[in-house]
Amino acid sequence: DVKVTQSSRYLVKRTGEKVFLECVQDMDHENMFWYRQDPGLGLRLIYFSYDVKMKEKGDIPEGYSVSREKKERFSLILESASTNQTSMYLCASSLVVGGEQYFGPGTRLTVT
Amino acid sequence: GQNIDQPTEMTATEGAIVQINCTYQTSGFNGLFWYQQHAGEAPTFLSYNVLDGLEEKGRFSSFLSRSKGYSYLLLKELQMKDSASYLCAVRDKGMTTDSWGKLQFGAGTQVVVTP
């Protein structure tokens, strides 16, 4: 079974803090994704990566950056957290480009 | 890009059938996925359609009409555990690396199954 894990289920941070969200997958997938999920808006793609050290902007990259130093790990960074970044963050991975994506359990981030 | 529409909520009784519609507008279609997401959990893959027609998987079936930009997910013999959000996602057929393979998700349809 593919397993995608995320470092925290719940996180509370203050405005202006630097926040790191970690995602690890154990199935040697090339492709990894970061989404945020908000009521009424569905899942929106923040960044994705097709390979180590490679990253591409998704639909809403502003205020975020990512890091992929190892194949199994994809990190999402909020350089200076703001209240409008309060959301559920979901990481996903896929074996082939455009293939079925496997999701982690999500991190519910609250920025106060 | 894509524009994906699905109903916000549907209610049905145990044992019944529910059909969740998804319409999309896209500059380049390359497949449609359905995911199930229980409250507080990760989305899990249900089905994938890239050609027109019906794909059946047990109690769940998914249909696609590319010419109409339309899909539906059919849930038969509803069970209480089917209460969840159902997400329609369209895969882009981009011409460049930065768009191919990305999924665009609808807002999800919350299905409530009542006894």
mmCIF file of C-alpha atoms in Angstrom:
data_model
loop_
_atom_site.group_PDB
_atom_site.id
_atom_site.type_symbol
_atom_site.label_atom_id
_atom_site.label_comp_id
_atom_site.label_asym_id
_atom_site.label_seq_id
_atom_site.Cartn_x
_atom_site.Cartn_y
_atom_site.Cartn_z
ATOM 1 C CA ASP A 1 0.000 0.000 0.000
ATOM 2 C CA VAL A 2 1.168 3.485 -0.815
ATOM 3 C CA LYS A 3 1.684 5.527 2.253
ATOM 4 C CA VAL A 4 1.855 9.301 2.285
ATOM 5 C CA THR A 5 2.510 10.846 5.659
ATOM 6 C CA GLN A 6 2.460 14.444 6.789
ATOM 7 C CA SER A 7 4.398 15.761 9.762
ATOM 8 C CA SER A 8 1.465 17.174 11.713
ATOM 9 C CA ARG A 9 -2.317 16.746 11.734
ATOM 10 C CA TYR A 10 -2.913 20.077 13.469
ATOM 11 C CA LEU A 11 -0.709 23.144 13.659
ATOM 12 C CA VAL A 12 -1.255 26.587 15.157
ATOM 13 C CA LYS A 13 1.121 29.384 14.195
ATOM 14 C CA ARG A 14 1.272 33.127 14.629
ATOM 15 C CA THR A 15 1.166 35.699 11.852
ATOM 16 C CA GLY A 16 4.643 36.307 10.444
ATOM 17 C CA GLU A 17 6.102 32.978 11.529
ATOM 18 C CA LYS A 18 7.925 30.741 9.066
ATOM 19 C CA VAL A 19 6.083 27.440 8.755
ATOM 20 C CA PHE A 20 7.346 24.127 7.407
ATOM 21 C CA LEU A 21 4.959 21.360 6.354
ATOM 22 C CA GLU A 22 6.644 18.053 5.609
ATOM 23 C CA CYS A 23 5.394 15.232 3.418
ATOM 24 C CA VAL A 24 6.967 11.815 2.934
ATOM 25 C CA GLN A 25 5.910 9.013 0.581
ATOM 26 C CA ASP A 26 7.251 5.489 0.707
ATOM 27 C CA MET A 27 6.529 4.203 -2.818
ATOM 28 C CA ASP A 28 9.328 5.758 -4.835
ATOM 29 C CA HIS A 29 6.919 8.050 -6.689
ATOM 30 C CA GLU A 30 8.446 10.650 -8.978
ATOM 31 C CA ASN A 31 5.605 13.139 -8.668
ATOM 32 C CA MET A 32 4.535 14.998 -5.562
ATOM 33 C CA PHE A 33 1.946 17.723 -5.006
ATOM 34 C CA TRP A 34 0.820 20.226 -2.400
ATOM 35 C CA TYR A 35 -2.820 21.354 -2.270
ATOM 36 C CA ARG A 36 -4.884 23.449 0.051
ATOM 37 C CA GLN A 37 -8.537 22.666 0.654
ATOM 38 C CA ASP A 38 -11.073 25.288 1.661
ATOM 39 C CA PRO A 39 -14.867 24.953 1.987
ATOM 40 C CA GLY A 40 -16.643 25.715 -1.263
ATOM 41 C CA LEU A 41 -13.379 25.989 -3.200
ATOM 42 C CA GLY A 42 -12.239 22.409 -3.298
ATOM 43 C CA LEU A 43 -8.631 21.372 -3.675
ATOM 44 C CA ARG A 44 -6.335 23.956 -5.211
ATOM 45 C CA LEU A 45 -2.816 23.139 -6.368
ATOM 46 C CA ILE A 46 -0.043 25.183 -4.763
ATOM 47 C CA TYR A 47 3.122 23.556 -6.127
ATOM 48 C CA PHE A 48 4.164 20.255 -7.627
ATOM 49 C CA SER A 49 7.367 18.435 -8.399
ATOM 50 C CA TYR A 50 8.218 15.879 -11.104
ATOM 51 C CA ASP A 51 11.663 15.050 -9.795
ATOM 52 C CA VAL A 52 14.201 15.788 -7.117
ATOM 53 C CA LYS A 53 15.142 19.466 -6.989
ATOM 54 C CA MET A 54 12.495 20.231 -9.578
ATOM 55 C CA LYS A 55 9.400 22.325 -8.807
ATOM 56 C CA GLU A 56 6.586 23.898 -10.739
ATOM 57 C CA LYS A 57 4.040 26.495 -9.645
ATOM 58 C CA GLY A 58 0.461 25.419 -9.383
ATOM 59 C CA ASP A 59 -2.580 27.660 -9.419
ATOM 60 C CA ILE A 60 -1.991 29.529 -6.145
ATOM 61 C CA PRO A 61 1.762 29.655 -5.384
ATOM 62 C CA GLU A 62 1.838 33.164 -3.901
ATOM 63 C CA GLY A 63 3.098 33.189 -0.336
ATOM 64 C CA TYR A 64 4.473 29.642 -0.561
ATOM 65 C CA SER A 65 7.679 27.927 -1.571
ATOM 66 C CA VAL A 66 8.703 24.281 -1.725
ATOM 67 C CA SER A 67 11.752 22.102 -1.394
ATOM 68 C CA ARG A 68 12.460 18.631 -2.777
ATOM 69 C CA GLU A 69 15.954 17.540 -1.808
ATOM 70 C CA LYS A 70 15.127 13.826 -1.717
ATOM 71 C CA LYS A 71 12.719 11.822 -3.864
ATOM 72 C CA GLU A 72 10.532 10.749 -0.970
ATOM 73 C CA ARG A 73 10.214 14.139 0.724
ATOM 74 C CA PHE A 74 8.411 17.283 -0.414
ATOM 75 C CA SER A 75 8.247 20.267 1.907
ATOM 76 C CA LEU A 76 5.899 23.246 1.774
ATOM 77 C CA ILE A 77 7.173 26.475 3.282
ATOM 78 C CA LEU A 78 5.158 29.497 4.315
ATOM 79 C CA GLU A 79 7.814 32.208 4.493
ATOM 80 C CA SER A 80 5.685 34.558 6.596
ATOM 81 C CA ALA A 81 2.386 33.039 7.627
ATOM 82 C CA SER A 82 -0.750 35.118 7.269
ATOM 83 C CA THR A 83 -4.291 34.538 8.505
ATOM 84 C CA ASN A 84 -5.542 33.894 4.964
ATOM 85 C CA GLN A 85 -3.291 30.842 4.872
ATOM 86 C CA THR A 86 -5.407 29.157 7.519
ATOM 87 C CA SER A 87 -6.526 26.017 5.704
ATOM 88 C CA MET A 88 -6.261 22.255 5.322
ATOM 89 C CA TYR A 89 -3.064 21.332 3.475
ATOM 90 C CA LEU A 90 -2.928 18.042 1.601
ATOM 91 C CA CYS A 91 0.125 16.390 0.099
ATOM 92 C CA ALA A 92 -0.154 13.808 -2.676
ATOM 93 C CA SER A 93 2.094 11.640 -4.801
ATOM 94 C CA SER A 94 1.690 9.711 -8.046
ATOM 95 C CA LEU A 95 3.702 7.043 -9.834
ATOM 96 C CA VAL A 96 3.205 8.365 -13.352
ATOM 97 C CA VAL A 97 2.668 11.856 -14.597
ATOM 98 C CA GLY A 98 -1.058 12.516 -14.586
ATOM 99 C CA GLY A 99 -1.818 9.245 -12.841
ATOM 100 C CA GLU A 100 -3.830 8.407 -9.770
ATOM 101 C CA GLN A 101 -2.756 10.545 -6.846
ATOM 102 C CA TYR A 102 -2.378 9.181 -3.329
ATOM 103 C CA PHE A 103 -3.074 11.673 -0.584
ATOM 104 C CA GLY A 104 -1.733 12.141 2.901
ATOM 105 C CA PRO A 105 -4.074 12.691 5.866
ATOM 106 C CA GLY A 106 -3.709 16.467 5.738
ATOM 107 C CA THR A 107 -2.462 19.176 8.081
ATOM 108 C CA ARG A 108 -4.996 21.623 9.443
ATOM 109 C CA LEU A 109 -3.071 24.871 9.846
ATOM 110 C CA THR A 110 -4.456 27.772 11.840
ATOM 111 C CA VAL A 111 -2.659 31.112 11.667
ATOM 112 C CA THR A 112 -3.618 33.534 14.415
ATOM 113 C CA GLY B 1 -7.646 25.981 -17.544
ATOM 114 C CA GLN B 2 -10.790 24.192 -16.472
ATOM 115 C CA ASN B 3 -14.088 25.114 -14.910
ATOM 116 C CA ILE B 4 -15.657 22.229 -13.005
ATOM 117 C CA ASP B 5 -19.166 22.204 -11.576
ATOM 118 C CA GLN B 6 -20.813 19.678 -9.292
ATOM 119 C CA PRO B 7 -23.726 19.985 -6.862
ATOM 120 C CA THR B 8 -22.897 21.047 -3.342
ATOM 121 C CA GLU B 9 -24.953 18.470 -1.488
ATOM 122 C CA MET B 10 -27.222 15.486 -2.092
ATOM 123 C CA THR B 11 -29.262 13.451 0.344
ATOM 124 C CA ALA B 12 -30.485 9.894 -0.186
ATOM 125 C CA THR B 13 -31.720 6.999 1.906
ATOM 126 C CA GLU B 14 -29.918 3.772 2.648
ATOM 127 C CA GLY B 15 -30.323 1.238 -0.160
ATOM 128 C CA ALA B 16 -31.158 3.874 -2.762
ATOM 129 C CA ILE B 17 -29.204 5.085 -5.795
ATOM 130 C CA VAL B 18 -27.612 8.497 -6.120
ATOM 131 C CA GLN B 19 -26.107 10.081 -9.231
ATOM 132 C CA ILE B 20 -23.555 12.860 -8.826
ATOM 133 C CA ASN B 21 -23.086 14.955 -11.933
ATOM 134 C CA CYS B 22 -19.939 16.791 -12.927
ATOM 135 C CA THR B 23 -19.665 19.187 -15.856
ATOM 136 C CA TYR B 24 -16.432 20.690 -17.022
ATOM 137 C CA GLN B 25 -15.047 23.145 -19.523
ATOM 138 C CA THR B 26 -11.431 22.649 -20.442
ATOM 139 C CA SER B 27 -8.923 23.782 -23.030
ATOM 140 C CA GLY B 28 -7.472 20.290 -23.187
ATOM 141 C CA PHE B 29 -9.108 17.226 -21.638
ATOM 142 C CA ASN B 30 -7.016 14.192 -20.749
ATOM 143 C CA GLY B 31 -9.015 12.186 -18.261
ATOM 144 C CA LEU B 32 -11.393 12.514 -15.335
ATOM 145 C CA PHE B 33 -11.048 11.140 -11.825
ATOM 146 C CA TRP B 34 -13.505 10.634 -9.003
ATOM 147 C CA TYR B 35 -12.304 10.641 -5.396
ATOM 148 C CA GLN B 36 -14.111 9.954 -2.136
ATOM 149 C CA GLN B 37 -13.278 11.946 0.980
ATOM 150 C CA HIS B 38 -14.694 11.166 4.399
ATOM 151 C CA ALA B 39 -14.776 14.022 6.888
ATOM 152 C CA GLY B 40 -11.312 14.690 8.310
ATOM 153 C CA GLU B 41 -9.644 12.130 6.055
ATOM 154 C CA ALA B 42 -7.595 12.066 2.862
ATOM 155 C CA PRO B 43 -9.292 11.743 -0.530
ATOM 156 C CA THR B 44 -9.122 8.212 -1.912
ATOM 157 C CA PHE B 45 -9.299 7.208 -5.564
ATOM 158 C CA LEU B 46 -12.594 5.765 -6.837
ATOM 159 C CA SER B 47 -12.501 5.758 -10.626
ATOM 160 C CA TYR B 48 -10.893 7.070 -13.784
ATOM 161 C CA ASN B 49 -12.408 7.717 -17.232
ATOM 162 C CA VAL B 50 -10.574 8.860 -20.316
ATOM 163 C CA LEU B 51 -12.813 7.384 -23.043
ATOM 164 C CA ASP B 52 -16.567 7.816 -23.422
ATOM 165 C CA GLY B 53 -18.763 5.303 -21.679
ATOM 166 C CA LEU B 54 -19.425 3.622 -18.403
ATOM 167 C CA GLU B 55 -16.854 2.136 -16.032
ATOM 168 C CA GLU B 56 -18.299 -0.147 -13.384
ATOM 169 C CA LYS B 57 -16.633 -1.072 -10.125
ATOM 170 C CA GLY B 58 -18.888 -2.909 -7.743
ATOM 171 C CA ARG B 59 -21.522 -0.568 -6.349
ATOM 172 C CA PHE B 60 -19.875 2.449 -7.960
ATOM 173 C CA SER B 61 -19.960 3.354 -11.658
ATOM 174 C CA SER B 62 -18.620 6.357 -13.514
ATOM 175 C CA PHE B 63 -19.711 7.658 -16.895
ATOM 176 C CA LEU B 64 -18.022 10.078 -19.276
ATOM 177 C CA SER B 65 -19.175 12.001 -22.342
ATOM 178 C CA ARG B 66 -16.291 14.042 -23.717
ATOM 179 C CA SER B 67 -18.401 15.777 -26.353
ATOM 180 C CA LYS B 68 -20.756 17.066 -23.652
ATOM 181 C CA GLY B 69 -18.073 17.792 -21.058
ATOM 182 C CA TYR B 70 -20.022 15.651 -18.618
ATOM 183 C CA SER B 71 -19.447 12.861 -16.163
ATOM 184 C CA TYR B 72 -21.444 11.238 -13.421
ATOM 185 C CA LEU B 73 -20.688 8.971 -10.510
ATOM 186 C CA LEU B 74 -23.415 6.485 -9.685
ATOM 187 C CA LEU B 75 -23.601 5.017 -6.203
ATOM 188 C CA LYS B 76 -25.909 2.020 -5.905
ATOM 189 C CA GLU B 77 -27.280 0.226 -2.843
ATOM 190 C CA LEU B 78 -26.257 3.128 -0.664
ATOM 191 C CA GLN B 79 -24.766 2.356 2.732
ATOM 192 C CA MET B 80 -24.302 4.681 5.696
ATOM 193 C CA LYS B 81 -20.535 4.535 5.164
ATOM 194 C CA ASP B 82 -21.006 6.144 1.745
ATOM 195 C CA SER B 83 -21.731 9.455 3.487
ATOM 196 C CA ALA B 84 -18.764 11.501 2.290
ATOM 197 C CA SER B 85 -17.685 14.208 -0.108
ATOM 198 C CA TYR B 86 -17.164 13.118 -3.722
ATOM 199 C CA LEU B 87 -14.632 15.062 -5.745
ATOM 200 C CA CYS B 88 -14.559 15.293 -9.523
ATOM 201 C CA ALA B 89 -11.118 16.100 -10.973
ATOM 202 C CA VAL B 90 -10.151 16.774 -14.584
ATOM 203 C CA ARG B 91 -6.666 16.178 -15.908
ATOM 204 C CA ASP B 92 -5.188 18.791 -18.145
ATOM 205 C CA LYS B 93 -3.782 17.949 -21.565
ATOM 206 C CA GLY B 94 -1.225 20.694 -21.589
ATOM 207 C CA MET B 95 1.380 21.199 -24.231
ATOM 208 C CA THR B 96 4.090 22.045 -21.764
ATOM 209 C CA THR B 97 5.541 20.240 -18.784
ATOM 210 C CA ASP B 98 4.135 22.698 -16.345
ATOM 211 C CA SER B 99 0.523 21.896 -17.139
ATOM 212 C CA TRP B 100 0.416 18.238 -18.186
ATOM 213 C CA GLY B 101 -0.585 15.956 -15.379
ATOM 214 C CA LYS B 102 -2.129 18.571 -13.170
ATOM 215 C CA LEU B 103 -5.567 17.819 -11.833
ATOM 216 C CA GLN B 104 -8.223 20.499 -11.445
ATOM 217 C CA PHE B 105 -10.694 19.622 -8.721
ATOM 218 C CA GLY B 106 -14.319 20.554 -8.365
ATOM 219 C CA ALA B 107 -15.530 21.824 -4.989
ATOM 220 C CA GLY B 108 -16.962 18.408 -4.122
ATOM 221 C CA THR B 109 -20.448 17.023 -3.540
ATOM 222 C CA GLN B 110 -21.393 16.150 0.027
ATOM 223 C CA VAL B 111 -23.561 13.012 0.005
ATOM 224 C CA VAL B 112 -25.630 12.411 3.123
ATOM 225 C CA VAL B 113 -27.087 8.929 3.515
ATOM 226 C CA THR B 114 -30.045 8.708 5.912
ATOM 227 C CA PRO B 115 -31.459 5.543 7.521
#
